[in-house]
Amino acid sequence: MKIPEKNLNDYKMADPAYLAEIRALAKRNPVGFQILTFLMERMNRSNAVVISQATMCQILGYGRTSVHNAVRLLEAERWLQIVKVGTATGYIVNFKVVWAGQN
């Protein structure tokens, strides 16, 4: 495991009440879990990431259908919200589950 350099000015916090549900998601839908954690890693202080599904496919190494179905599941289970930003797509991770902040 590569240990990243710590940036004390940027952090993510998760509500412990959701950790068991996150583990269950990882077991039930590994692609959805990968997408959720990918978005959590990259989200800004508004819990948002603007990225295409095609780009997620390339980065995560999954097919278009797998990513599309997993994103729909995450939206249906309220892990994230999907918004249109012009012609782009934005993903907002549920603030009750995880949030980003700065010291």
PDB file of C-alpha atoms in Angstrom, residues 8-99:
ATOM      1  CA  LEU A   8      -3.898  18.714   6.697  1.00  0.00           C
ATOM      2  CA  ASN A   9      -5.843  21.439   4.895  1.00  0.00           C
ATOM      3  CA  ASP A  10      -8.081  18.953   3.093  1.00  0.00           C
ATOM      4  CA  TYR A  11     -10.014  16.104   4.662  1.00  0.00           C
ATOM      5  CA  LYS A  12     -13.110  13.936   4.292  1.00  0.00           C
ATOM      6  CA  MET A  13     -15.275  12.820   7.206  1.00  0.00           C
ATOM      7  CA  ALA A  14     -17.779   9.979   7.261  1.00  0.00           C
ATOM      8  CA  ASP A  15     -20.656   9.491   9.666  1.00  0.00           C
ATOM      9  CA  PRO A  16     -19.913   6.258  11.580  1.00  0.00           C
ATOM     10  CA  ALA A  17     -23.617   5.371  11.400  1.00  0.00           C
ATOM     11  CA  TYR A  18     -23.178   4.716   7.649  1.00  0.00           C
ATOM     12  CA  LEU A  19     -19.995   2.623   7.741  1.00  0.00           C
ATOM     13  CA  ALA A  20     -21.840  -0.708   7.972  1.00  0.00           C
ATOM     14  CA  GLU A  21     -24.022   0.334   5.025  1.00  0.00           C
ATOM     15  CA  ILE A  22     -20.929   1.308   3.024  1.00  0.00           C
ATOM     16  CA  ARG A  23     -19.409  -2.130   3.741  1.00  0.00           C
ATOM     17  CA  ALA A  24     -22.686  -3.773   2.656  1.00  0.00           C
ATOM     18  CA  LEU A  25     -22.621  -1.755  -0.574  1.00  0.00           C
ATOM     19  CA  ALA A  26     -19.066  -2.968  -1.237  1.00  0.00           C
ATOM     20  CA  LYS A  27     -20.226  -6.571  -0.961  1.00  0.00           C
ATOM     21  CA  ARG A  28     -23.546  -6.145  -2.793  1.00  0.00           C
ATOM     22  CA  ASN A  29     -22.337  -3.927  -5.644  1.00  0.00           C
ATOM     23  CA  PRO A  30     -18.535  -3.629  -5.973  1.00  0.00           C
ATOM     24  CA  VAL A  31     -18.761  -1.279  -8.971  1.00  0.00           C
ATOM     25  CA  GLY A  32     -21.080   1.054  -7.071  1.00  0.00           C
ATOM     26  CA  PHE A  33     -18.715   0.993  -4.093  1.00  0.00           C
ATOM     27  CA  GLN A  34     -15.764   1.825  -6.353  1.00  0.00           C
ATOM     28  CA  ILE A  35     -17.651   4.728  -7.906  1.00  0.00           C
ATOM     29  CA  LEU A  36     -18.801   6.064  -4.530  1.00  0.00           C
ATOM     30  CA  THR A  37     -15.304   5.996  -3.046  1.00  0.00           C
ATOM     31  CA  PHE A  38     -13.839   7.442  -6.272  1.00  0.00           C
ATOM     32  CA  LEU A  39     -16.235  10.386  -6.000  1.00  0.00           C
ATOM     33  CA  MET A  40     -15.552  10.759  -2.269  1.00  0.00           C
ATOM     34  CA  GLU A  41     -11.823  11.031  -2.967  1.00  0.00           C
ATOM     35  CA  ARG A  42     -12.321  13.764  -5.551  1.00  0.00           C
ATOM     36  CA  MET A  43     -15.278  15.756  -4.241  1.00  0.00           C
ATOM     37  CA  ASN A  44     -14.921  19.413  -3.325  1.00  0.00           C
ATOM     38  CA  ARG A  45     -16.302  21.169  -0.247  1.00  0.00           C
ATOM     39  CA  SER A  46     -19.736  21.096  -1.884  1.00  0.00           C
ATOM     40  CA  ASN A  47     -19.474  17.285  -2.087  1.00  0.00           C
ATOM     41  CA  ALA A  48     -19.582  17.638  -5.875  1.00  0.00           C
ATOM     42  CA  VAL A  49     -17.602  16.164  -8.759  1.00  0.00           C
ATOM     43  CA  VAL A  50     -18.174  16.987 -12.423  1.00  0.00           C
ATOM     44  CA  ILE A  51     -17.093  14.026 -14.531  1.00  0.00           C
ATOM     45  CA  SER A  52     -18.459  12.003 -17.422  1.00  0.00           C
ATOM     46  CA  GLN A  53     -19.338   8.345 -17.080  1.00  0.00           C
ATOM     47  CA  ALA A  54     -16.964   7.660 -19.991  1.00  0.00           C
ATOM     48  CA  THR A  55     -14.101   9.142 -17.973  1.00  0.00           C
ATOM     49  CA  MET A  56     -15.087   7.089 -14.909  1.00  0.00           C
ATOM     50  CA  CYS A  57     -15.056   3.977 -17.127  1.00  0.00           C
ATOM     51  CA  GLN A  58     -11.520   4.739 -18.271  1.00  0.00           C
ATOM     52  CA  ILE A  59     -10.184   5.544 -14.814  1.00  0.00           C
ATOM     53  CA  LEU A  60     -11.901   2.678 -12.964  1.00  0.00           C
ATOM     54  CA  GLY A  61     -11.581   0.099 -15.737  1.00  0.00           C
ATOM     55  CA  TYR A  62     -15.262  -0.837 -15.971  1.00  0.00           C
ATOM     56  CA  GLY A  63     -17.570  -0.983 -18.983  1.00  0.00           C
ATOM     57  CA  ARG A  64     -20.157   1.657 -19.803  1.00  0.00           C
ATOM     58  CA  THR A  65     -23.133  -0.504 -18.801  1.00  0.00           C
ATOM     59  CA  SER A  66     -21.592  -1.462 -15.462  1.00  0.00           C
ATOM     60  CA  VAL A  67     -20.869   2.168 -14.576  1.00  0.00           C
ATOM     61  CA  HIS A  68     -24.283   3.359 -15.758  1.00  0.00           C
ATOM     62  CA  ASN A  69     -26.127   0.685 -13.739  1.00  0.00           C
ATOM     63  CA  ALA A  70     -24.036   1.329 -10.626  1.00  0.00           C
ATOM     64  CA  VAL A  71     -24.601   5.093 -10.836  1.00  0.00           C
ATOM     65  CA  ARG A  72     -28.360   4.516 -11.143  1.00  0.00           C
ATOM     66  CA  LEU A  73     -28.261   2.245  -8.077  1.00  0.00           C
ATOM     67  CA  LEU A  74     -26.300   4.838  -6.089  1.00  0.00           C
ATOM     68  CA  GLU A  75     -28.842   7.471  -7.056  1.00  0.00           C
ATOM     69  CA  ALA A  76     -31.817   5.232  -6.215  1.00  0.00           C
ATOM     70  CA  GLU A  77     -30.337   4.380  -2.800  1.00  0.00           C
ATOM     71  CA  ARG A  78     -29.586   8.081  -2.194  1.00  0.00           C
ATOM     72  CA  TRP A  79     -25.822   7.704  -1.911  1.00  0.00           C
ATOM     73  CA  LEU A  80     -25.565  10.515  -4.446  1.00  0.00           C
ATOM     74  CA  GLN A  81     -27.549  13.003  -6.466  1.00  0.00           C
ATOM     75  CA  ILE A  82     -27.044  13.568 -10.180  1.00  0.00           C
ATOM     76  CA  VAL A  83     -27.284  17.117 -11.556  1.00  0.00           C
ATOM     77  CA  LYS A  84     -26.770  18.593 -14.997  1.00  0.00           C
ATOM     78  CA  VAL A  85     -24.183  21.377 -15.270  1.00  0.00           C
ATOM     79  CA  GLY A  86     -24.719  22.677 -18.796  1.00  0.00           C
ATOM     80  CA  THR A  87     -23.906  19.661 -20.935  1.00  0.00           C
ATOM     81  CA  ALA A  88     -21.816  18.048 -18.177  1.00  0.00           C
ATOM     82  CA  THR A  89     -22.948  15.785 -15.357  1.00  0.00           C
ATOM     83  CA  GLY A  90     -22.293  16.515 -11.721  1.00  0.00           C
ATOM     84  CA  TYR A  91     -22.438  14.030  -8.884  1.00  0.00           C
ATOM     85  CA  ILE A  92     -23.150  15.233  -5.356  1.00  0.00           C
ATOM     86  CA  VAL A  93     -22.309  12.761  -2.602  1.00  0.00           C
ATOM     87  CA  ASN A  94     -24.896  12.611   0.197  1.00  0.00           C
ATOM     88  CA  PHE A  95     -23.878  15.111   2.925  1.00  0.00           C
ATOM     89  CA  LYS A  96     -25.344  12.850   5.612  1.00  0.00           C
ATOM     90  CA  VAL A  97     -22.858  10.107   4.710  1.00  0.00           C
ATOM     91  CA  VAL A  98     -19.627  12.015   4.061  1.00  0.00           C
ATOM     92  CA  TRP A  99     -18.475  15.600   3.826  1.00  0.00           C
TER      93      TRP A  99
END
